[in-house]
């Protein structure tokens, strides 16, 4: 039901969460909505580019779990942005648990093409242990603080039993495959190492059914369609925000002021902050005045935010099998189950676990997407395109044993050095819990928070009697509620790191405001002033 309110709402950031919040508010009758965006474009970490004639995804790649429960899938279908295969009941019904069943090719650092079936013992054991890593959040105990230590410990024990009869060379190769799979998981989780992913919170993430699919015309098609349904002029581009001043006590008609880098000050009743967690980690101390409550700051610190970059490599002809969907690279000196390199400057390329094949070939030609996470990935961003091309070329020649393979084109993403994202996406860090994700989404002023108590002393007699003595402990209710709200993938309790998670959080915060104004009444305590 439309509420038709005049409340001034400012949304910081024009990524998918900011856009979906604006969409929802405008549809509900809010006509004082504005988005301020630091960059010249909409979409945030949804970013489509070109490599030659090919459309490629610099940012978000897949719809994870394209099924009826996924709002990104439903919108993409509504806008006609998907291939027919993605719309079939078979594709929607497939539950891959976040790990699509790709057909692999595998190569070793001595230049051998491996028989993929020979790696099945390692791949199956790794999948089993990874599944078990997800179970500790419901048990309330964790035998290790992080996923990496748990996986190494379990594989070591199981290998001693199950692989005791296989020869040392084969056994060593299986352990090298575990190292490669750990690097795969670093990319999936957006973490430098699985040693930085909290074991207790790892299982909080939930996957949706459906075989992950892509946008043939680019993910930005979704952004363009959503933007076309918003009123013109709603977004101000190239407008970075310097500081969100909330709990305004000076004589001001509104409780929040958004101060921009160019000196503009925007008065607001409510601000929805949708900036990436990487940006919040770096700038939260200057982005909010007064500062964030301690519990929120601590949660920002505990949650992980890492880098996962892509290196697109185009070839004149394929060196992989026709049915191949992913390529794994096994370093034969990595039987210690490692997901970090000893010397980043000389060995950064070892962190690249391999490639996914960009399909179909009829559309993309012979195109691979390499994946590299962590500090090695961040170092890669500092190199020139020629240096990256050279490193990737040497890597492929070494692993295939073919010294003549030469890429036609190479293009890499650089998410860590993007000043507005400072990385790729969030993951639950060590010591993290569901409470941290709930703290992330909690609006300001926080309920029962001492950090928002005004800087003067109240005696019992200062509280109007109709409020009751409980009001001593609800001082935050004497301020206008919902001054600063938080959205973005890192604020979703179980779809963090995904586009659908980000979209849902934008809708959630819009709904919070819609609900507030639907139930508001003039006598409401939150409208009272001391």
PDB file of C-alpha atoms in Angstrom, residues 399-510:
ATOM      1  CA  UNK A 399      51.668 -26.522 -17.672  1.00  0.00           C
ATOM      2  CA  UNK A 400      50.758 -27.626 -21.194  1.00  0.00           C
ATOM      3  CA  UNK A 401      54.342 -28.366 -22.193  1.00  0.00           C
ATOM      4  CA  UNK A 402      53.680 -26.366 -25.367  1.00  0.00           C
ATOM      5  CA  UNK A 403      56.167 -23.471 -25.750  1.00  0.00           C
ATOM      6  CA  UNK A 404      54.299 -21.903 -28.694  1.00  0.00           C
ATOM      7  CA  UNK A 405      50.921 -21.112 -27.071  1.00  0.00           C
ATOM      8  CA  UNK A 406      50.397 -17.342 -27.184  1.00  0.00           C
ATOM      9  CA  UNK A 407      47.320 -15.521 -25.955  1.00  0.00           C
ATOM     10  CA  UNK A 408      45.657 -13.143 -28.394  1.00  0.00           C
ATOM     11  CA  UNK A 409      44.437 -10.779 -25.661  1.00  0.00           C
ATOM     12  CA  UNK A 410      44.566 -10.518 -21.862  1.00  0.00           C
ATOM     13  CA  UNK A 411      42.447  -8.344 -19.560  1.00  0.00           C
ATOM     14  CA  UNK A 412      42.382  -8.351 -15.741  1.00  0.00           C
ATOM     15  CA  UNK A 413      40.151  -6.817 -13.081  1.00  0.00           C
ATOM     16  CA  UNK A 414      41.582  -4.621 -10.306  1.00  0.00           C
ATOM     17  CA  UNK A 415      39.024  -4.560  -7.481  1.00  0.00           C
ATOM     18  CA  UNK A 416      41.425  -3.985  -4.587  1.00  0.00           C
ATOM     19  CA  UNK A 417      42.737  -0.716  -6.013  1.00  0.00           C
ATOM     20  CA  UNK A 418      39.246   0.546  -6.816  1.00  0.00           C
ATOM     21  CA  UNK A 419      39.019   3.270  -4.141  1.00  0.00           C
ATOM     22  CA  UNK A 420      35.253   2.808  -3.684  1.00  0.00           C
ATOM     23  CA  UNK A 421      35.270  -0.975  -3.129  1.00  0.00           C
ATOM     24  CA  UNK A 422      38.759  -1.830  -1.731  1.00  0.00           C
ATOM     25  CA  UNK A 423      38.268  -5.504  -2.645  1.00  0.00           C
ATOM     26  CA  UNK A 424      35.606  -7.881  -3.913  1.00  0.00           C
ATOM     27  CA  UNK A 425      33.126  -9.246  -1.355  1.00  0.00           C
ATOM     28  CA  UNK A 426      32.641 -10.328   2.230  1.00  0.00           C
ATOM     29  CA  UNK A 427      33.129 -13.581   4.112  1.00  0.00           C
ATOM     30  CA  UNK A 428      32.766 -14.522   7.805  1.00  0.00           C
ATOM     31  CA  UNK A 429      36.181 -14.022   9.400  1.00  0.00           C
ATOM     32  CA  UNK A 430      37.665 -15.821  12.397  1.00  0.00           C
ATOM     33  CA  UNK A 431      35.670 -15.206  15.576  1.00  0.00           C
ATOM     34  CA  UNK A 432      32.710 -14.039  13.495  1.00  0.00           C
ATOM     35  CA  UNK A 433      29.108 -15.019  14.307  1.00  0.00           C
ATOM     36  CA  UNK A 434      25.563 -14.399  13.167  1.00  0.00           C
ATOM     37  CA  UNK A 435      25.475 -11.561  15.705  1.00  0.00           C
ATOM     38  CA  UNK A 436      28.074  -9.677  13.649  1.00  0.00           C
ATOM     39  CA  UNK A 437      25.898  -9.854  10.536  1.00  0.00           C
ATOM     40  CA  UNK A 438      22.920  -8.693  12.590  1.00  0.00           C
ATOM     41  CA  UNK A 439      25.028  -5.820  13.964  1.00  0.00           C
ATOM     42  CA  UNK A 440      25.913  -4.863  10.383  1.00  0.00           C
ATOM     43  CA  UNK A 441      22.270  -4.378   9.429  1.00  0.00           C
ATOM     44  CA  UNK A 442      21.214  -2.621  12.636  1.00  0.00           C
ATOM     45  CA  UNK A 443      20.037   0.966  11.990  1.00  0.00           C
ATOM     46  CA  UNK A 444      21.218   4.022  13.928  1.00  0.00           C
ATOM     47  CA  UNK A 445      20.472   5.140  16.558  1.00  0.00           C
ATOM     48  CA  UNK A 446      20.886   1.626  17.930  1.00  0.00           C
ATOM     49  CA  UNK A 447      18.341   0.498  20.519  1.00  0.00           C
ATOM     50  CA  UNK A 448      19.600   0.341  24.133  1.00  0.00           C
ATOM     51  CA  UNK A 449      22.958   1.706  23.010  1.00  0.00           C
ATOM     52  CA  UNK A 450      24.913   3.724  25.535  1.00  0.00           C
ATOM     53  CA  UNK A 451      26.923   5.342  22.768  1.00  0.00           C
ATOM     54  CA  UNK A 452      23.919   7.381  21.669  1.00  0.00           C
ATOM     55  CA  UNK A 453      22.993   8.752  25.131  1.00  0.00           C
ATOM     56  CA  UNK A 454      23.165  12.571  24.946  1.00  0.00           C
ATOM     57  CA  UNK A 455      25.978  14.359  26.740  1.00  0.00           C
ATOM     58  CA  UNK A 456      23.897  15.580  29.687  1.00  0.00           C
ATOM     59  CA  UNK A 457      22.555  13.959  32.824  1.00  0.00           C
ATOM     60  CA  UNK A 458      18.914  13.025  33.238  1.00  0.00           C
ATOM     61  CA  UNK A 459      17.254  12.730  36.626  1.00  0.00           C
ATOM     62  CA  UNK A 460      14.066  10.686  37.135  1.00  0.00           C
ATOM     63  CA  UNK A 461      12.134  13.942  37.354  1.00  0.00           C
ATOM     64  CA  UNK A 462      13.265  14.957  33.853  1.00  0.00           C
ATOM     65  CA  UNK A 463      11.376  12.045  32.270  1.00  0.00           C
ATOM     66  CA  UNK A 464       7.711  12.800  31.588  1.00  0.00           C
ATOM     67  CA  UNK A 465       5.717  10.447  33.843  1.00  0.00           C
ATOM     68  CA  UNK A 466       3.686   8.965  30.996  1.00  0.00           C
ATOM     69  CA  UNK A 467       6.912   7.458  29.611  1.00  0.00           C
ATOM     70  CA  UNK A 468       7.488   5.283  32.690  1.00  0.00           C
ATOM     71  CA  UNK A 469      10.845   4.544  34.300  1.00  0.00           C
ATOM     72  CA  UNK A 470      11.757   2.079  31.529  1.00  0.00           C
ATOM     73  CA  UNK A 471      12.450   5.111  29.394  1.00  0.00           C
ATOM     74  CA  UNK A 472      15.655   5.608  31.338  1.00  0.00           C
ATOM     75  CA  UNK A 473      16.905   2.598  29.398  1.00  0.00           C
ATOM     76  CA  UNK A 474      15.318   3.592  26.077  1.00  0.00           C
ATOM     77  CA  UNK A 475      16.903   7.016  25.654  1.00  0.00           C
ATOM     78  CA  UNK A 476      17.638   6.172  22.041  1.00  0.00           C
ATOM     79  CA  UNK A 477      13.879   6.139  21.458  1.00  0.00           C
ATOM     80  CA  UNK A 478      13.816   9.864  22.242  1.00  0.00           C
ATOM     81  CA  UNK A 479      15.755  10.459  19.026  1.00  0.00           C
ATOM     82  CA  UNK A 480      14.132  10.089  15.644  1.00  0.00           C
ATOM     83  CA  UNK A 481      14.527   6.404  14.758  1.00  0.00           C
ATOM     84  CA  UNK A 482      15.981   4.939  11.570  1.00  0.00           C
ATOM     85  CA  UNK A 483      18.291   7.868  10.884  1.00  0.00           C
ATOM     86  CA  UNK A 484      21.011   5.720   9.264  1.00  0.00           C
ATOM     87  CA  UNK A 485      20.199   2.348   7.713  1.00  0.00           C
ATOM     88  CA  UNK A 486      22.656  -0.160   6.241  1.00  0.00           C
ATOM     89  CA  UNK A 487      22.337  -2.314   3.120  1.00  0.00           C
ATOM     90  CA  UNK A 488      24.699  -4.222   0.820  1.00  0.00           C
ATOM     91  CA  UNK A 489      25.797  -7.852   0.475  1.00  0.00           C
ATOM     92  CA  UNK A 490      27.818  -7.774   3.733  1.00  0.00           C
ATOM     93  CA  UNK A 491      24.632  -7.003   5.699  1.00  0.00           C
ATOM     94  CA  UNK A 492      22.742 -10.136   4.615  1.00  0.00           C
ATOM     95  CA  UNK A 493      22.809 -12.854   7.293  1.00  0.00           C
ATOM     96  CA  UNK A 494      23.095 -15.779   4.849  1.00  0.00           C
ATOM     97  CA  UNK A 495      23.353 -14.526   1.236  1.00  0.00           C
ATOM     98  CA  UNK A 496      26.442 -12.372   1.889  1.00  0.00           C
ATOM     99  CA  UNK A 497      28.831 -12.022  -1.086  1.00  0.00           C
ATOM    100  CA  UNK A 498      26.041 -12.356  -3.674  1.00  0.00           C
ATOM    101  CA  UNK A 499      24.106  -9.997  -5.954  1.00  0.00           C
ATOM    102  CA  UNK A 500      20.779 -11.416  -4.752  1.00  0.00           C
ATOM    103  CA  UNK A 501      21.907 -10.839  -1.146  1.00  0.00           C
ATOM    104  CA  UNK A 502      22.712  -7.205  -1.958  1.00  0.00           C
ATOM    105  CA  UNK A 503      19.382  -6.690  -3.754  1.00  0.00           C
ATOM    106  CA  UNK A 504      17.394  -8.199  -0.881  1.00  0.00           C
ATOM    107  CA  UNK A 505      19.101  -5.951   1.684  1.00  0.00           C
ATOM    108  CA  UNK A 506      18.165  -2.844  -0.296  1.00  0.00           C
ATOM    109  CA  UNK A 507      14.557  -4.008  -0.310  1.00  0.00           C
ATOM    110  CA  UNK A 508      14.777  -4.859   3.402  1.00  0.00           C
ATOM    111  CA  UNK A 509      15.853  -1.332   4.380  1.00  0.00           C
ATOM    112  CA  UNK A 510      13.246   0.256   2.119  1.00  0.00           C
TER     113      UNK A 510
END
